[in-house]
PDB file of C-alpha atoms in Angstrom:
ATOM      1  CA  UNK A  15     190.629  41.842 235.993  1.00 45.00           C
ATOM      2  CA  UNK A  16     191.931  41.504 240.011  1.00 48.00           C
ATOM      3  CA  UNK A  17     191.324  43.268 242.848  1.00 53.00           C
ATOM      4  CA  UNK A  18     193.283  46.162 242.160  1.00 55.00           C
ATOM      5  CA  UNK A  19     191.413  46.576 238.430  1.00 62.00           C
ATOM      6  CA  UNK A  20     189.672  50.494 239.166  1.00 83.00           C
ATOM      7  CA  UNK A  21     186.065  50.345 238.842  1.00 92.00           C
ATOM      8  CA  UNK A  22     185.083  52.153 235.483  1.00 96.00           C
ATOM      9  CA  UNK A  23     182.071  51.070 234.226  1.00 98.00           C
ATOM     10  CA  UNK A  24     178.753  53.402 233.387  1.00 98.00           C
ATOM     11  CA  UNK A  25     176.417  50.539 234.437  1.00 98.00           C
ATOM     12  CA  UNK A  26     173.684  53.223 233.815  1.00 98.00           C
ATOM     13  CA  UNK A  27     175.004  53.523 229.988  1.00 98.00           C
ATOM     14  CA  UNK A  28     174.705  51.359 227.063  1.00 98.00           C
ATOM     15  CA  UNK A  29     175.295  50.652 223.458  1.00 98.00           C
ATOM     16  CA  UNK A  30     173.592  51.052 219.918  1.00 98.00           C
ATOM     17  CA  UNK A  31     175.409  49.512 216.727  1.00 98.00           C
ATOM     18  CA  UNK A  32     174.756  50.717 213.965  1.00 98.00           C
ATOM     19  CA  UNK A  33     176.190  49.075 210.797  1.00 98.00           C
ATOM     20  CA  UNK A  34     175.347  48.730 206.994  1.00 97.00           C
ATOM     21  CA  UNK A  35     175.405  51.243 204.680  1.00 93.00           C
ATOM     22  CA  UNK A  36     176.022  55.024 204.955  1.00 95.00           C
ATOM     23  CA  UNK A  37     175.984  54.460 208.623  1.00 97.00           C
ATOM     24  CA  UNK A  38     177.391  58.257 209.199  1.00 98.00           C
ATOM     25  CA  UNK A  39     175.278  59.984 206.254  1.00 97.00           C
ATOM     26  CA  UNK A  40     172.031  58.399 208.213  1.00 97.00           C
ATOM     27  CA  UNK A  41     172.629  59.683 210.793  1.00 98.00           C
ATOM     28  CA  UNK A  42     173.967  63.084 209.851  1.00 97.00           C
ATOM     29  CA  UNK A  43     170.369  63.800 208.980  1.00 96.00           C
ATOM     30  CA  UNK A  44     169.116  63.396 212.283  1.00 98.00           C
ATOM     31  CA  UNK A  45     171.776  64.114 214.404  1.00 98.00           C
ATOM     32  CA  UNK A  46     172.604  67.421 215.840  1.00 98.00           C
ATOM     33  CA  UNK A  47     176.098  67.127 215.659  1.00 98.00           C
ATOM     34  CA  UNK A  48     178.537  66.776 212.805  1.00 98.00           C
ATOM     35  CA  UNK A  49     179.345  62.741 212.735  1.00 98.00           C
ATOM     36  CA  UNK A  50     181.126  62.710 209.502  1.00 96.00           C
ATOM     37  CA  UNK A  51     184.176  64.052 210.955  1.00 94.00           C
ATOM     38  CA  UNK A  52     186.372  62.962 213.685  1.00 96.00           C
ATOM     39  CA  UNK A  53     184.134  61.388 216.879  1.00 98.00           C
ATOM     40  CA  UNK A  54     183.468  60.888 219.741  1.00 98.00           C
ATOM     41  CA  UNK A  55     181.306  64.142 219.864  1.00 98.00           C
ATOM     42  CA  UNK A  56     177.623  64.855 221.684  1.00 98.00           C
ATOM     43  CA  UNK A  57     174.558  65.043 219.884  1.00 98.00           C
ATOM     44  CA  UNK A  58     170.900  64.868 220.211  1.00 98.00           C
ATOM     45  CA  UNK A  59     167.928  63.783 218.651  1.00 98.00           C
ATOM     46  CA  UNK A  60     165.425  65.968 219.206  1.00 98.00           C
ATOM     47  CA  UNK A  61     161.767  66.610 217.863  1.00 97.00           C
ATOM     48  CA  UNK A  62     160.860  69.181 214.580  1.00 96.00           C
ATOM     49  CA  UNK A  63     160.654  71.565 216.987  1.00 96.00           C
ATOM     50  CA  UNK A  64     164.165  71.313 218.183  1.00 96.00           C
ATOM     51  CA  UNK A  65     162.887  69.597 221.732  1.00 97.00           C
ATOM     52  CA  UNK A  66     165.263  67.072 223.297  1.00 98.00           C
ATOM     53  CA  UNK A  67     164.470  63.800 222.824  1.00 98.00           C
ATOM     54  CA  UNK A  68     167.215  62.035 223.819  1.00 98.00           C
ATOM     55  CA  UNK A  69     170.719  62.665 224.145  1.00 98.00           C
ATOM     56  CA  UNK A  70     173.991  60.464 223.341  1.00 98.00           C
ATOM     57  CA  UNK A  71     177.645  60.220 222.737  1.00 98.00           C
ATOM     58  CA  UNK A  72     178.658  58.737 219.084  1.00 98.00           C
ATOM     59  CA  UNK A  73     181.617  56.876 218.758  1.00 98.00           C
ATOM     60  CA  UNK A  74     183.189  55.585 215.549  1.00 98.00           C
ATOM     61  CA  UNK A  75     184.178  51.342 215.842  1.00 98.00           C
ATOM     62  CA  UNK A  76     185.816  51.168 212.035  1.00 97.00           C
ATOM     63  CA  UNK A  77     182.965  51.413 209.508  1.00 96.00           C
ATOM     64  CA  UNK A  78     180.352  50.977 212.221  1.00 98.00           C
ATOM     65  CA  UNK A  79     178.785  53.492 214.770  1.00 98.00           C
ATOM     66  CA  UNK A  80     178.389  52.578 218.500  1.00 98.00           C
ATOM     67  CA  UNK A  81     175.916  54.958 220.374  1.00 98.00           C
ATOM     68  CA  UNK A  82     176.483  55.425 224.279  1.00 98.00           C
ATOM     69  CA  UNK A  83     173.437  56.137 225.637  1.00 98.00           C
ATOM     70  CA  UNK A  84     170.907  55.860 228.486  1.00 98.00           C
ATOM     71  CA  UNK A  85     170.419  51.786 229.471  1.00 98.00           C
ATOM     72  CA  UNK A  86     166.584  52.457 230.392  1.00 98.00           C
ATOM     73  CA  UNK A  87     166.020  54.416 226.417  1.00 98.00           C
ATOM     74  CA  UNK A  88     168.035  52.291 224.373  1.00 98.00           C
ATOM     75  CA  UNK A  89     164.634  50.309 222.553  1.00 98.00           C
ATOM     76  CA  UNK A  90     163.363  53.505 222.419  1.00 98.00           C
ATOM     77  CA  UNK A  91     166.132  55.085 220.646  1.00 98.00           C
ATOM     78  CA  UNK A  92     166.506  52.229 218.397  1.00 98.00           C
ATOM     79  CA  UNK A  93     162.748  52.133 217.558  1.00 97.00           C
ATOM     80  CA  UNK A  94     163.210  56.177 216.980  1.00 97.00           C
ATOM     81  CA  UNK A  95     165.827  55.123 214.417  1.00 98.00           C
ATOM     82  CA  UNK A  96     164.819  52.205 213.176  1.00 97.00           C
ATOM     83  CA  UNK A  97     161.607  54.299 211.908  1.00 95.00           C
ATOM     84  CA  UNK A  98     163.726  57.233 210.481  1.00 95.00           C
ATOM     85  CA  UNK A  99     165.946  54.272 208.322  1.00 94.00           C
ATOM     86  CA  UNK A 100     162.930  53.607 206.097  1.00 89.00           C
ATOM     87  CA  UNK A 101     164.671  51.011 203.678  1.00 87.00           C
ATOM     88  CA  UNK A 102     168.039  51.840 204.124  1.00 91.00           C
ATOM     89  CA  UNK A 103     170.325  48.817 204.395  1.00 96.00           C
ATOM     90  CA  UNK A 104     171.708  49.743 208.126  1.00 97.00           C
ATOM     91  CA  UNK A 105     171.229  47.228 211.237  1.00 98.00           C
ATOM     92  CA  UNK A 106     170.490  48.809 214.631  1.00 98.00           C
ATOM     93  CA  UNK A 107     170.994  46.232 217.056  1.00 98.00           C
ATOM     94  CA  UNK A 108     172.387  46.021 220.973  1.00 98.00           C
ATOM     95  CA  UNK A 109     176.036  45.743 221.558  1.00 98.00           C
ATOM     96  CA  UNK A 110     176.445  44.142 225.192  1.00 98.00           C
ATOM     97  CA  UNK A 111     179.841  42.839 224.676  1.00 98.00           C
ATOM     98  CA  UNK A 112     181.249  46.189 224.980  1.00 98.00           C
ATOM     99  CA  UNK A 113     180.083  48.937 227.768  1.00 98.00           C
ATOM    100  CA  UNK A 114     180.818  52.530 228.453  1.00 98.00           C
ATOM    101  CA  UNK A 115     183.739  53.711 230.930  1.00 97.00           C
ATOM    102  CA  UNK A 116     184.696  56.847 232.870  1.00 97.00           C
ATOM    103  CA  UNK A 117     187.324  57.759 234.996  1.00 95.00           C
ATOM    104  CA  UNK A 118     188.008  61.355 236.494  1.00 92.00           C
ATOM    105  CA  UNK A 119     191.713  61.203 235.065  1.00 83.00           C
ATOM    106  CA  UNK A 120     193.314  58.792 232.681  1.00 71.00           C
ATOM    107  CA  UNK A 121     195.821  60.215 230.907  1.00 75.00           C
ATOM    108  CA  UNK A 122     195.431  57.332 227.861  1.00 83.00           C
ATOM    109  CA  UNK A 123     192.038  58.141 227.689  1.00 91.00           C
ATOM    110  CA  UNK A 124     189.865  60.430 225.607  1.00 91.00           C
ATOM    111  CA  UNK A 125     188.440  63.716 227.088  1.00 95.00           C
ATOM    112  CA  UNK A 126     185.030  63.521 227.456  1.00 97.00           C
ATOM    113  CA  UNK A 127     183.637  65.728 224.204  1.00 98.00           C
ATOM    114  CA  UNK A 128     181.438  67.679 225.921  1.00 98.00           C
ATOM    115  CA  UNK A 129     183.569  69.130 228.549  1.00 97.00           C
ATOM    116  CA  UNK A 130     187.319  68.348 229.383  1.00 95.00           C
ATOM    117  CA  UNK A 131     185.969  68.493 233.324  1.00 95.00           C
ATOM    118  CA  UNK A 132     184.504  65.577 232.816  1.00 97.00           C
ATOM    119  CA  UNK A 133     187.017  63.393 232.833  1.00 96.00           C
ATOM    120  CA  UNK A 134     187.965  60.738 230.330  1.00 96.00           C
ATOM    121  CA  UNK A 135     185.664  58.194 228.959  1.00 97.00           C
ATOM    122  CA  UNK A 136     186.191  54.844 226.724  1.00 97.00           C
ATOM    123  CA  UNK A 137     184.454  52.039 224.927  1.00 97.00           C
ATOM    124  CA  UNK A 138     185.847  48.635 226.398  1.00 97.00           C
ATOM    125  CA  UNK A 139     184.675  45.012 227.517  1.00 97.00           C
ATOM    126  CA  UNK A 140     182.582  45.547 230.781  1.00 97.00           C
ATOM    127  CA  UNK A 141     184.348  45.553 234.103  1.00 95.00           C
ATOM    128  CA  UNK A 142     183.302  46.500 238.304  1.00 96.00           C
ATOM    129  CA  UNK A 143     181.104  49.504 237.907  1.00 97.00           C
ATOM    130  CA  UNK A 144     182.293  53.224 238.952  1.00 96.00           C
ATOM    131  CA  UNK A 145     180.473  55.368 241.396  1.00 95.00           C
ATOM    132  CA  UNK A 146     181.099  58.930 242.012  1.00 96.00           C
ATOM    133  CA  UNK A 147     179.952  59.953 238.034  1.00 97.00           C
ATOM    134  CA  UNK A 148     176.357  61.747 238.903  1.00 97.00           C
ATOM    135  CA  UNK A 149     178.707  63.978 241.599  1.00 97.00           C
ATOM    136  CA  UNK A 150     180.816  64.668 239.323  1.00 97.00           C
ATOM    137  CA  UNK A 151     178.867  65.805 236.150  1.00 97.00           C
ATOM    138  CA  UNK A 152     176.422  67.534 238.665  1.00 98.00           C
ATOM    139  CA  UNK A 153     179.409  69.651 239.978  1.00 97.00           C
ATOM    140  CA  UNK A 154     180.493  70.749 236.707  1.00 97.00           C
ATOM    141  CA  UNK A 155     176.526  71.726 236.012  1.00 97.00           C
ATOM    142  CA  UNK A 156     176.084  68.847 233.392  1.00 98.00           C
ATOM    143  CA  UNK A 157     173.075  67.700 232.845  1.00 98.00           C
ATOM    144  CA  UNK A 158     172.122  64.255 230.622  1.00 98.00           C
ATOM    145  CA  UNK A 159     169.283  62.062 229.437  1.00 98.00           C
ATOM    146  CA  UNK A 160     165.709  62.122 229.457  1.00 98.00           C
ATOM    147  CA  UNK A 161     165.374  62.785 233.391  1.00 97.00           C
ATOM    148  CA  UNK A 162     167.484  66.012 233.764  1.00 98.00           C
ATOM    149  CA  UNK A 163     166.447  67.004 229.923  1.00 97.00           C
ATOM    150  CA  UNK A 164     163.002  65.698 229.645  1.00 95.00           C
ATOM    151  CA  UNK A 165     161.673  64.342 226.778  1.00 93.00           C
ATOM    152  CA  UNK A 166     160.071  66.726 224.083  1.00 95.00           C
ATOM    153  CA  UNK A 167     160.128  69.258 226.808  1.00 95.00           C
ATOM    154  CA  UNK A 168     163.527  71.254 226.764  1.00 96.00           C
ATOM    155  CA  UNK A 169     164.998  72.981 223.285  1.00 97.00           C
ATOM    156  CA  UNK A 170     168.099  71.088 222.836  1.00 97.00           C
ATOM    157  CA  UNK A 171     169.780  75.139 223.020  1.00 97.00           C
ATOM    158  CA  UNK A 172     168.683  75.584 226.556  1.00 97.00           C
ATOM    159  CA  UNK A 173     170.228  72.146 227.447  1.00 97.00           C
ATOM    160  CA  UNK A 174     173.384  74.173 226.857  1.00 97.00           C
ATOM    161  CA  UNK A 175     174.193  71.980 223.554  1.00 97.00           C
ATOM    162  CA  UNK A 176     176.306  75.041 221.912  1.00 96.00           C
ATOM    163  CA  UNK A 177     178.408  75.522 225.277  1.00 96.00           C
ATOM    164  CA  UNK A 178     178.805  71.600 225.574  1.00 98.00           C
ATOM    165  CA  UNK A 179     180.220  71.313 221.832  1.00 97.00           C
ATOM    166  CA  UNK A 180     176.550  69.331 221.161  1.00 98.00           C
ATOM    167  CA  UNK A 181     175.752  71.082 217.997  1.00 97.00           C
ATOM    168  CA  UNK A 182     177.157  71.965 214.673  1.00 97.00           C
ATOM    169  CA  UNK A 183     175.797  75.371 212.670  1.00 95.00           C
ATOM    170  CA  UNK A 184     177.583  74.340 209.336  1.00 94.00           C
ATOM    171  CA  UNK A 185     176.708  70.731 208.810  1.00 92.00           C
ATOM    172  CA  UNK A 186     173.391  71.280 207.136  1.00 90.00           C
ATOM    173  CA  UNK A 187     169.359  70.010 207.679  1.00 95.00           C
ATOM    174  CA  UNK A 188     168.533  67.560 210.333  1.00 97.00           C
ATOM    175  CA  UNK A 189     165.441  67.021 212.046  1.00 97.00           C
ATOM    176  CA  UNK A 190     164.623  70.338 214.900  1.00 95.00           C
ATOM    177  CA  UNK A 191     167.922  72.297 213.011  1.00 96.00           C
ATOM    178  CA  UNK A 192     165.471  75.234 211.554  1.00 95.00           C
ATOM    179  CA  UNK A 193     164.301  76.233 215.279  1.00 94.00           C
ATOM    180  CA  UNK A 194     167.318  75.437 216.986  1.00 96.00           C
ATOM    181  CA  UNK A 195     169.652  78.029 214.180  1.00 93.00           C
ATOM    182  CA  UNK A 196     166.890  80.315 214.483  1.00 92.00           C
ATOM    183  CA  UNK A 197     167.815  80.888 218.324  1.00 91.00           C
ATOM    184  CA  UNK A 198     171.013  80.640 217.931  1.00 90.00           C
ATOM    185  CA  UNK A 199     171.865  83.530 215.064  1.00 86.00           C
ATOM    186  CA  UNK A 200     169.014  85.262 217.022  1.00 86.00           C
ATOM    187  CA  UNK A 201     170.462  84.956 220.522  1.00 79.00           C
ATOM    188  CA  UNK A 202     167.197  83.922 221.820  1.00 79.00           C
ATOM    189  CA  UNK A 203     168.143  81.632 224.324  1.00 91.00           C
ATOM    190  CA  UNK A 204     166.157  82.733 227.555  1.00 93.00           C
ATOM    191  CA  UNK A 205     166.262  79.631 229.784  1.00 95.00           C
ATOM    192  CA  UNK A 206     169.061  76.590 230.780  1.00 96.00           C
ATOM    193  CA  UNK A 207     169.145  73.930 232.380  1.00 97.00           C
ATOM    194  CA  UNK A 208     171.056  74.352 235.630  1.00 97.00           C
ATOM    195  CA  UNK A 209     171.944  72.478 238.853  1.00 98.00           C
ATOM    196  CA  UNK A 210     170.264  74.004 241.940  1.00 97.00           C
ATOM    197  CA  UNK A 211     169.717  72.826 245.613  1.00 97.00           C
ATOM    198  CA  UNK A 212     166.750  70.930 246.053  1.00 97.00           C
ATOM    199  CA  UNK A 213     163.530  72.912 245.910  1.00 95.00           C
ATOM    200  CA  UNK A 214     160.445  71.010 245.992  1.00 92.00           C
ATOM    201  CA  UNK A 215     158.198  74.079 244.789  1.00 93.00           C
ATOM    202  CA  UNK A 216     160.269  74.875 241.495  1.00 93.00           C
ATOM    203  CA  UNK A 217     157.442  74.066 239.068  1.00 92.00           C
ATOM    204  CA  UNK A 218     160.288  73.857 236.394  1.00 94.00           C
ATOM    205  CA  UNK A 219     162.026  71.084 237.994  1.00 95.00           C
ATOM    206  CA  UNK A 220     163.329  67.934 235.835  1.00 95.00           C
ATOM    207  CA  UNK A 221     165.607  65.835 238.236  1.00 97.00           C
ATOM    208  CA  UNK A 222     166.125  65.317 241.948  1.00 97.00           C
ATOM    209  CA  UNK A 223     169.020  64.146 243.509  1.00 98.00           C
ATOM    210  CA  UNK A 224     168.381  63.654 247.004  1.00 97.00           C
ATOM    211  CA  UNK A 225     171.631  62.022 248.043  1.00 97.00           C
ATOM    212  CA  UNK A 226     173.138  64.796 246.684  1.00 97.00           C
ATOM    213  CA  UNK A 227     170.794  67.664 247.865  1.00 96.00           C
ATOM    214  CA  UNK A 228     170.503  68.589 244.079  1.00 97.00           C
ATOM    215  CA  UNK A 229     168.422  69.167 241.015  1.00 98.00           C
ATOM    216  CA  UNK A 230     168.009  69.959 237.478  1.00 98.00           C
ATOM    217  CA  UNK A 231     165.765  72.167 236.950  1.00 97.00           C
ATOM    218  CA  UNK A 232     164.934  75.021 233.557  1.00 97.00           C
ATOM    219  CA  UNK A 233     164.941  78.524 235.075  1.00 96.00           C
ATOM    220  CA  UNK A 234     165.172  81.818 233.019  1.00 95.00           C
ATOM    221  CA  UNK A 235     168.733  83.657 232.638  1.00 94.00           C
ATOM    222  CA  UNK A 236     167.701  86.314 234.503  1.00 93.00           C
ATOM    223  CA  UNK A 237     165.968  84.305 237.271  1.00 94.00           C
ATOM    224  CA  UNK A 238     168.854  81.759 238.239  1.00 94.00           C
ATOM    225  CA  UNK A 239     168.575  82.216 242.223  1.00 93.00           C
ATOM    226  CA  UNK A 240     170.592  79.674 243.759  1.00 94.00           C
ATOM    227  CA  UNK A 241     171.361  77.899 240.608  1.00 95.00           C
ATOM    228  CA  UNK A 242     175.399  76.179 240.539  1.00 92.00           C
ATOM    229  CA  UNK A 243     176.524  78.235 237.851  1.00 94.00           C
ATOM    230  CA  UNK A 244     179.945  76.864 236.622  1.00 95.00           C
ATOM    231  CA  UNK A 245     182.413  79.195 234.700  1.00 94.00           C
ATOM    232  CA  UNK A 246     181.600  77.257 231.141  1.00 95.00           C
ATOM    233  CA  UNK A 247     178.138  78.383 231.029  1.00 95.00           C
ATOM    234  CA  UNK A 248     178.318  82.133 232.865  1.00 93.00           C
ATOM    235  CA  UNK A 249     180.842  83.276 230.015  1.00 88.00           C
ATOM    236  CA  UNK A 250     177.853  82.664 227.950  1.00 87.00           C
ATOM    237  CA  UNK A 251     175.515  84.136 230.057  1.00 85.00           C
ATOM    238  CA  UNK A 252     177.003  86.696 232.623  1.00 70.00           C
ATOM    239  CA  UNK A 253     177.195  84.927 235.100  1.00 42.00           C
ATOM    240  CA  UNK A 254     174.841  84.357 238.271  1.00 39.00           C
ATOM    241  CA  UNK A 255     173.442  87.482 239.968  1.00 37.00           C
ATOM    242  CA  UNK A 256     176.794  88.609 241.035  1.00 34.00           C
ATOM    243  CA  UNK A 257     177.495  85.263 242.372  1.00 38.00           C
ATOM    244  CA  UNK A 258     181.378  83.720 241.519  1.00 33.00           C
ATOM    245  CA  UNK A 259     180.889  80.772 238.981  1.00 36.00           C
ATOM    246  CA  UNK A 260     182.694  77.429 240.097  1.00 36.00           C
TER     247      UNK A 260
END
């Protein structure tokens, strides 16, 4: 790496191995997503109720499963999973020889799963870290981890998981999938997550972003006031009082 080397780093990001046996079925019982197929996809693990409590990119590394995830949750996340494994012969452990990157365009990169928008992203060695990616996913109206989502607080539905490819409705049982189908064949999803300037008196407020005069923040579909409403998300839900989606 020289001077010229692009910053790419998430420093904000890091990695869960998981290795040992039936790495994917284990987790395809918690997971939202479908893992057994092709990855890197979006999922959640959420609470019985179908609550968010964390969120995370999975990414296959040849038998093994490498979750990108939030730096400050990782022991949580691995103490979450490591009480789900019961006896199962699977090591969850820290990978810190690899990090996460993202860049806004590299062509020889993957897509980010959730959203094409978001640029590429990559498992690599670490490297100078990036800037710019909060912008970026905050423009798009992405929201991620426990600040924007909360933690046992938002149904992993109104975190937009089915418009952000975050969910599968044929993969079968994992833990919060009985609420989180019921809303979905029942079209029952009343509130999102959106980005909206900074409000100090939204009572439903998860995130602020000062530097960016933005929030997250849970508001009902038919109460999104001045909420960023990008075109991804109003074909689901009409749209924003009129307003033209970016």
């Amino acid at each position: 790496m020289d001077d010229t080397t692009p910053a790419t780093m998430l420093a904000d990001r890091a990695l869960l191995r998981l290795s040992g046996e039936d790495v994917r079925g284990f987790l395809q019982g918690l997971l939202t997503n479908d893992v057994a197929g092709a990855l890197p996809v979006w999922a959640g693990l959420l609470t019985p109720q179908g609550k968010a409590l964390f969120d995370m990119i999975v990414w296959a590394d040849g038998d093994d499963i490498l979750l990108d995830v939030e730096r400050d949750q990782r022991e949580a996340i691995a103490r979450r999973l490591t009480m789900y494994r019961l006896r199962r012969a699977i090591t969850i452990a820290p990978e810190d020889t690899l990090a996460v990157h993202w860049a806004p365009d590299a062509s020889d990169r993957p897509s980010d799963p959730r959203l094409a928008a978001l640029g590429t992203r990559w498992i690599a060695p670490p490297s100078a870290t990036a800037t710019g990616w909060d912008a970026h996913r905050l423009s798009l109206g992405v929201a991620e981890g426990v600040a924007d989502l909360g933690s046992g607080e938002t149904l992993w539905l109104e975190a937009n998981a089915r418009e952000l490819r975050g969910v599968s409705f044929t993969k079968g049982c994992y833990v919060g999938q009985e609420n989180t189908a019921r809303m979905h064949h029942r079209d029952k999803v009343r509130r999102r997550l959106v980005v909206a300037p900074i409000d100090e008196s939204d009572a439903r407020k998860r995130s602020l972003y000062p530097d960016l005069d933005s929030m997250v923040t849970l508001r009902r579909v038919d109460a999104l006031g001045e909420a960023r409403v990008p075109r991804w998300l109003a074909e689901t839900i009409g749209g924003n009082d009129g307003k033209t989606p970016s």
